[in-house]
mmCIF file of C-alpha atoms in Angstrom:
data_model
loop_
_atom_site.group_PDB
_atom_site.id
_atom_site.type_symbol
_atom_site.label_atom_id
_atom_site.label_comp_id
_atom_site.label_asym_id
_atom_site.label_seq_id
_atom_site.Cartn_x
_atom_site.Cartn_y
_atom_site.Cartn_z
ATOM 1 C CA UNK A 1 18.972 -18.008 3.459
ATOM 2 C CA UNK A 2 16.669 -15.814 1.231
ATOM 3 C CA UNK A 3 15.648 -12.769 2.318
ATOM 4 C CA UNK A 4 13.872 -11.568 -0.667
ATOM 5 C CA UNK A 5 10.553 -9.604 0.403
ATOM 6 C CA UNK A 6 7.244 -9.533 -1.422
ATOM 7 C CA UNK A 7 4.659 -7.145 -0.833
ATOM 8 C CA UNK A 8 1.900 -8.032 0.224
ATOM 9 C CA UNK A 9 -1.630 -7.876 -1.520
ATOM 10 C CA UNK A 10 -4.402 -5.951 -0.684
ATOM 11 C CA UNK A 11 -6.668 -8.361 0.983
ATOM 12 C CA UNK A 12 -9.875 -10.389 0.109
ATOM 13 C CA UNK A 13 -13.002 -9.343 1.181
ATOM 14 C CA UNK A 14 -13.125 -13.169 2.632
ATOM 15 C CA UNK A 15 -10.099 -12.232 5.205
ATOM 16 C CA UNK A 16 -11.311 -13.158 8.832
ATOM 17 C CA UNK A 17 -11.264 -9.927 10.473
ATOM 18 C CA UNK A 18 -8.938 -11.005 13.682
ATOM 19 C CA UNK A 19 -6.098 -10.958 10.588
ATOM 20 C CA UNK A 20 -6.982 -7.290 9.543
ATOM 21 C CA UNK A 21 -6.651 -6.952 13.317
ATOM 22 C CA UNK A 22 -3.756 -8.423 14.454
ATOM 23 C CA UNK A 23 -1.786 -6.805 10.771
ATOM 24 C CA UNK A 24 -2.970 -3.304 11.650
ATOM 25 C CA UNK A 25 -1.788 -4.168 15.170
ATOM 26 C CA UNK A 26 1.424 -5.588 14.077
ATOM 27 C CA UNK A 27 1.499 -2.460 11.572
ATOM 28 C CA UNK A 28 0.790 0.523 14.339
ATOM 29 C CA UNK A 29 3.304 -1.033 16.467
ATOM 30 C CA UNK A 30 6.361 -1.376 14.489
ATOM 31 C CA UNK A 31 5.400 2.527 13.213
ATOM 32 C CA UNK A 32 5.539 3.393 17.815
ATOM 33 C CA UNK A 33 8.845 1.378 18.033
ATOM 34 C CA UNK A 34 10.761 3.619 14.701
ATOM 35 C CA UNK A 35 9.989 6.579 16.951
ATOM 36 C CA UNK A 36 11.434 5.466 20.028
ATOM 37 C CA UNK A 37 14.773 3.039 19.150
ATOM 38 C CA UNK A 38 16.757 2.324 15.400
ATOM 39 C CA UNK A 39 14.758 -0.251 13.364
ATOM 40 C CA UNK A 40 18.035 -2.102 13.669
ATOM 41 C CA UNK A 41 17.548 -2.385 17.374
ATOM 42 C CA UNK A 42 13.567 -4.104 17.316
ATOM 43 C CA UNK A 43 12.981 -7.579 17.786
ATOM 44 C CA UNK A 44 10.550 -9.094 16.499
ATOM 45 C CA UNK A 45 9.269 -9.961 20.372
ATOM 46 C CA UNK A 46 9.299 -6.481 21.148
ATOM 47 C CA UNK A 47 6.786 -5.825 18.071
ATOM 48 C CA UNK A 48 4.847 -7.997 18.818
ATOM 49 C CA UNK A 49 4.590 -7.292 22.770
ATOM 50 C CA UNK A 50 3.757 -3.764 21.288
ATOM 51 C CA UNK A 51 0.925 -5.101 19.379
ATOM 52 C CA UNK A 52 -0.346 -7.262 21.890
ATOM 53 C CA UNK A 53 0.109 -10.488 19.953
ATOM 54 C CA UNK A 54 1.784 -13.860 20.559
ATOM 55 C CA UNK A 55 5.510 -14.189 19.246
ATOM 56 C CA UNK A 56 3.765 -17.125 16.918
ATOM 57 C CA UNK A 57 1.451 -14.702 15.829
ATOM 58 C CA UNK A 58 3.576 -12.095 14.398
ATOM 59 C CA UNK A 59 4.976 -15.059 12.284
ATOM 60 C CA UNK A 60 1.690 -16.263 10.302
ATOM 61 C CA UNK A 61 1.740 -12.915 9.132
ATOM 62 C CA UNK A 62 4.984 -11.325 7.972
ATOM 63 C CA UNK A 63 8.405 -13.750 8.495
ATOM 64 C CA UNK A 64 10.389 -10.884 9.575
ATOM 65 C CA UNK A 65 10.865 -7.168 10.842
ATOM 66 C CA UNK A 66 11.307 -6.447 7.341
ATOM 67 C CA UNK A 67 8.668 -7.684 5.635
ATOM 68 C CA UNK A 68 6.560 -6.005 7.935
ATOM 69 C CA UNK A 69 8.343 -2.644 7.607
ATOM 70 C CA UNK A 70 7.540 -3.492 3.417
ATOM 71 C CA UNK A 71 4.383 -3.640 4.255
ATOM 72 C CA UNK A 72 3.730 -0.335 6.055
ATOM 73 C CA UNK A 73 6.599 0.921 3.088
ATOM 74 C CA UNK A 74 3.479 -0.169 0.305
ATOM 75 C CA UNK A 75 0.443 1.562 2.160
ATOM 76 C CA UNK A 76 3.381 4.697 2.277
ATOM 77 C CA UNK A 77 3.971 4.861 -0.967
ATOM 78 C CA UNK A 78 0.342 4.532 -2.269
ATOM 79 C CA UNK A 79 -0.883 7.536 -0.067
ATOM 80 C CA UNK A 80 2.374 9.571 -1.563
ATOM 81 C CA UNK A 81 1.447 8.814 -4.557
ATOM 82 C CA UNK A 82 -2.079 10.021 -4.223
ATOM 83 C CA UNK A 83 -1.387 12.905 -2.342
ATOM 84 C CA UNK A 84 1.313 14.070 -5.359
ATOM 85 C CA UNK A 85 0.121 12.887 -8.478
ATOM 86 C CA UNK A 86 -3.260 15.567 -9.181
ATOM 87 C CA UNK A 87 -0.633 17.992 -8.015
ATOM 88 C CA UNK A 88 2.136 16.689 -10.375
ATOM 89 C CA UNK A 89 -0.955 16.078 -13.423
ATOM 90 C CA UNK A 90 -1.600 19.894 -13.261
ATOM 91 C CA UNK A 91 2.030 20.229 -12.904
ATOM 92 C CA UNK A 92 1.425 21.789 -9.744
ATOM 93 C CA UNK A 93 5.354 20.817 -8.525
ATOM 94 C CA UNK A 94 5.673 23.458 -5.670
ATOM 95 C CA UNK A 95 2.435 21.895 -4.466
ATOM 96 C CA UNK A 96 3.699 18.675 -4.549
ATOM 97 C CA UNK A 97 6.796 19.053 -3.504
ATOM 98 C CA UNK A 98 5.309 20.677 -0.408
ATOM 99 C CA UNK A 99 2.937 17.703 0.041
ATOM 100 C CA UNK A 100 5.554 15.597 -0.321
ATOM 101 C CA UNK A 101 7.875 17.432 2.311
ATOM 102 C CA UNK A 102 4.774 17.187 4.615
ATOM 103 C CA UNK A 103 4.701 14.053 4.275
ATOM 104 C CA UNK A 104 7.626 12.605 5.231
ATOM 105 C CA UNK A 105 7.897 14.908 8.208
ATOM 106 C CA UNK A 106 4.762 13.875 9.569
ATOM 107 C CA UNK A 107 5.747 10.370 9.345
ATOM 108 C CA UNK A 108 9.708 11.045 10.052
ATOM 109 C CA UNK A 109 10.597 7.571 12.238
ATOM 110 C CA UNK A 110 9.018 5.384 9.983
ATOM 111 C CA UNK A 111 10.044 6.904 7.313
ATOM 112 C CA UNK A 112 13.870 6.734 8.885
ATOM 113 C CA UNK A 113 13.331 3.307 9.738
ATOM 114 C CA UNK A 114 12.114 2.637 5.902
ATOM 115 C CA UNK A 115 15.227 4.848 3.969
ATOM 116 C CA UNK A 116 18.166 4.891 6.244
ATOM 117 C CA UNK A 117 17.824 2.511 8.951
ATOM 118 C CA UNK A 118 16.242 -0.715 7.242
ATOM 119 C CA UNK A 119 19.656 -1.211 5.243
ATOM 120 C CA UNK A 120 20.640 -1.445 1.512
ATOM 121 C CA UNK A 121 18.488 -4.050 0.354
ATOM 122 C CA UNK A 122 14.843 -2.949 2.296
ATOM 123 C CA UNK A 123 15.625 0.468 0.822
ATOM 124 C CA UNK A 124 16.236 -0.918 -3.475
ATOM 125 C CA UNK A 125 13.386 -3.349 -2.775
ATOM 126 C CA UNK A 126 10.902 -0.261 -1.853
ATOM 127 C CA UNK A 127 12.604 2.037 -4.295
ATOM 128 C CA UNK A 128 11.896 -0.438 -6.798
ATOM 129 C CA UNK A 129 8.390 -1.377 -6.233
ATOM 130 C CA UNK A 130 7.549 3.178 -5.338
ATOM 131 C CA UNK A 131 9.130 3.192 -9.414
ATOM 132 C CA UNK A 132 6.630 0.558 -10.159
ATOM 133 C CA UNK A 133 3.614 2.313 -8.751
ATOM 134 C CA UNK A 134 4.984 5.323 -9.768
ATOM 135 C CA UNK A 135 4.876 3.927 -13.723
ATOM 136 C CA UNK A 136 1.770 2.033 -12.484
ATOM 137 C CA UNK A 137 0.162 5.598 -11.782
ATOM 138 C CA UNK A 138 1.319 7.554 -14.387
ATOM 139 C CA UNK A 139 1.733 10.969 -14.787
ATOM 140 C CA UNK A 140 2.399 13.008 -18.434
ATOM 141 C CA UNK A 141 4.826 15.268 -17.565
ATOM 142 C CA UNK A 142 8.069 15.391 -19.515
ATOM 143 C CA UNK A 143 7.442 14.835 -23.202
ATOM 144 C CA UNK A 144 8.999 12.761 -25.321
ATOM 145 C CA UNK A 145 10.997 11.279 -22.502
ATOM 146 C CA UNK A 146 10.485 7.504 -21.817
ATOM 147 C CA UNK A 147 8.015 6.477 -18.861
ATOM 148 C CA UNK A 148 10.425 4.214 -17.223
ATOM 149 C CA UNK A 149 13.368 6.776 -18.024
ATOM 150 C CA UNK A 150 11.339 9.203 -15.088
ATOM 151 C CA UNK A 151 9.648 6.891 -13.176
ATOM 152 C CA UNK A 152 13.313 5.641 -12.316
ATOM 153 C CA UNK A 153 14.834 8.655 -12.582
ATOM 154 C CA UNK A 154 12.198 10.761 -10.010
ATOM 155 C CA UNK A 155 11.348 8.396 -7.200
ATOM 156 C CA UNK A 156 15.130 7.162 -7.261
ATOM 157 C CA UNK A 157 16.036 11.204 -6.910
ATOM 158 C CA UNK A 158 13.357 11.951 -4.691
ATOM 159 C CA UNK A 159 13.880 8.894 -2.187
ATOM 160 C CA UNK A 160 18.212 9.425 -1.974
ATOM 161 C CA UNK A 161 17.468 13.443 -0.808
ATOM 162 C CA UNK A 162 14.642 12.360 1.874
ATOM 163 C CA UNK A 163 16.679 9.577 3.217
ATOM 164 C CA UNK A 164 19.557 12.312 2.716
ATOM 165 C CA UNK A 165 17.352 15.347 4.973
ATOM 166 C CA UNK A 166 16.437 12.252 7.577
ATOM 167 C CA UNK A 167 19.973 11.867 8.218
ATOM 168 C CA UNK A 168 20.138 15.406 9.703
ATOM 169 C CA UNK A 169 17.255 15.294 11.609
ATOM 170 C CA UNK A 170 14.982 18.499 12.049
ATOM 171 C CA UNK A 171 18.383 21.097 11.259
ATOM 172 C CA UNK A 172 16.196 21.329 7.514
ATOM 173 C CA UNK A 173 12.063 22.509 7.819
ATOM 174 C CA UNK A 174 10.166 20.317 5.577
ATOM 175 C CA UNK A 175 9.270 24.181 3.107
ATOM 176 C CA UNK A 176 13.278 24.446 2.807
ATOM 177 C CA UNK A 177 12.997 20.788 1.940
ATOM 178 C CA UNK A 178 9.936 21.090 -0.547
ATOM 179 C CA UNK A 179 12.364 23.735 -1.817
ATOM 180 C CA UNK A 180 15.055 21.665 -2.823
ATOM 181 C CA UNK A 181 12.683 18.604 -4.464
ATOM 182 C CA UNK A 182 11.292 20.811 -6.979
ATOM 183 C CA UNK A 183 14.580 22.353 -7.462
ATOM 184 C CA UNK A 184 16.210 19.433 -8.097
ATOM 185 C CA UNK A 185 13.650 16.742 -8.993
ATOM 186 C CA UNK A 186 10.159 18.020 -9.893
ATOM 187 C CA UNK A 187 10.213 21.315 -11.872
ATOM 188 C CA UNK A 188 12.962 19.684 -14.471
ATOM 189 C CA UNK A 189 10.511 16.550 -15.110
ATOM 190 C CA UNK A 190 8.146 19.504 -15.540
ATOM 191 C CA UNK A 191 10.292 21.405 -18.500
ATOM 192 C CA UNK A 192 9.408 20.416 -21.868
ATOM 193 C CA UNK A 193 12.755 19.900 -23.602
ATOM 194 C CA UNK A 194 14.393 22.354 -26.172
ATOM 195 C CA UNK A 195 13.824 21.326 -29.693
#
């Protein structure tokens, strides 16, 4: 069985309002449930019940709970890039790192589900999609390096570091995590290579 997920397109204005409400309820239900138990233990029936939609309705919107999680990931990635992009453009790497750490900390359960609990396949797909979106919203911060390489490195390193952080619970706060991200990822990207 092919489990390849596709990230959803933005809905057109002609989409029925009921569809938008059902999809939003399913997203909200999964986000809430991710704070209560590991993603791997969640069932489609639980998600549908929490969303107050029928079991069959779930499958009209998403082929699997992983596809729903991928849909949530798309929105989170776009939100993160929207927060960090302007700061990275101004090479405010510490501020960008702090925004990112606070963003993840405020959404810790769903970020944990995405980067730790959903498994390697979905994590790879999320990483690929995040790299694509970062490349589309590219920020010119390092001269002389291929943009694609910068996206692959910065997104891959950032997501791996965040996953490491999420696996450790609350032992490292967002401010300390921001310093780590800035030191290992963002500050080196803003440095100009020696000629």
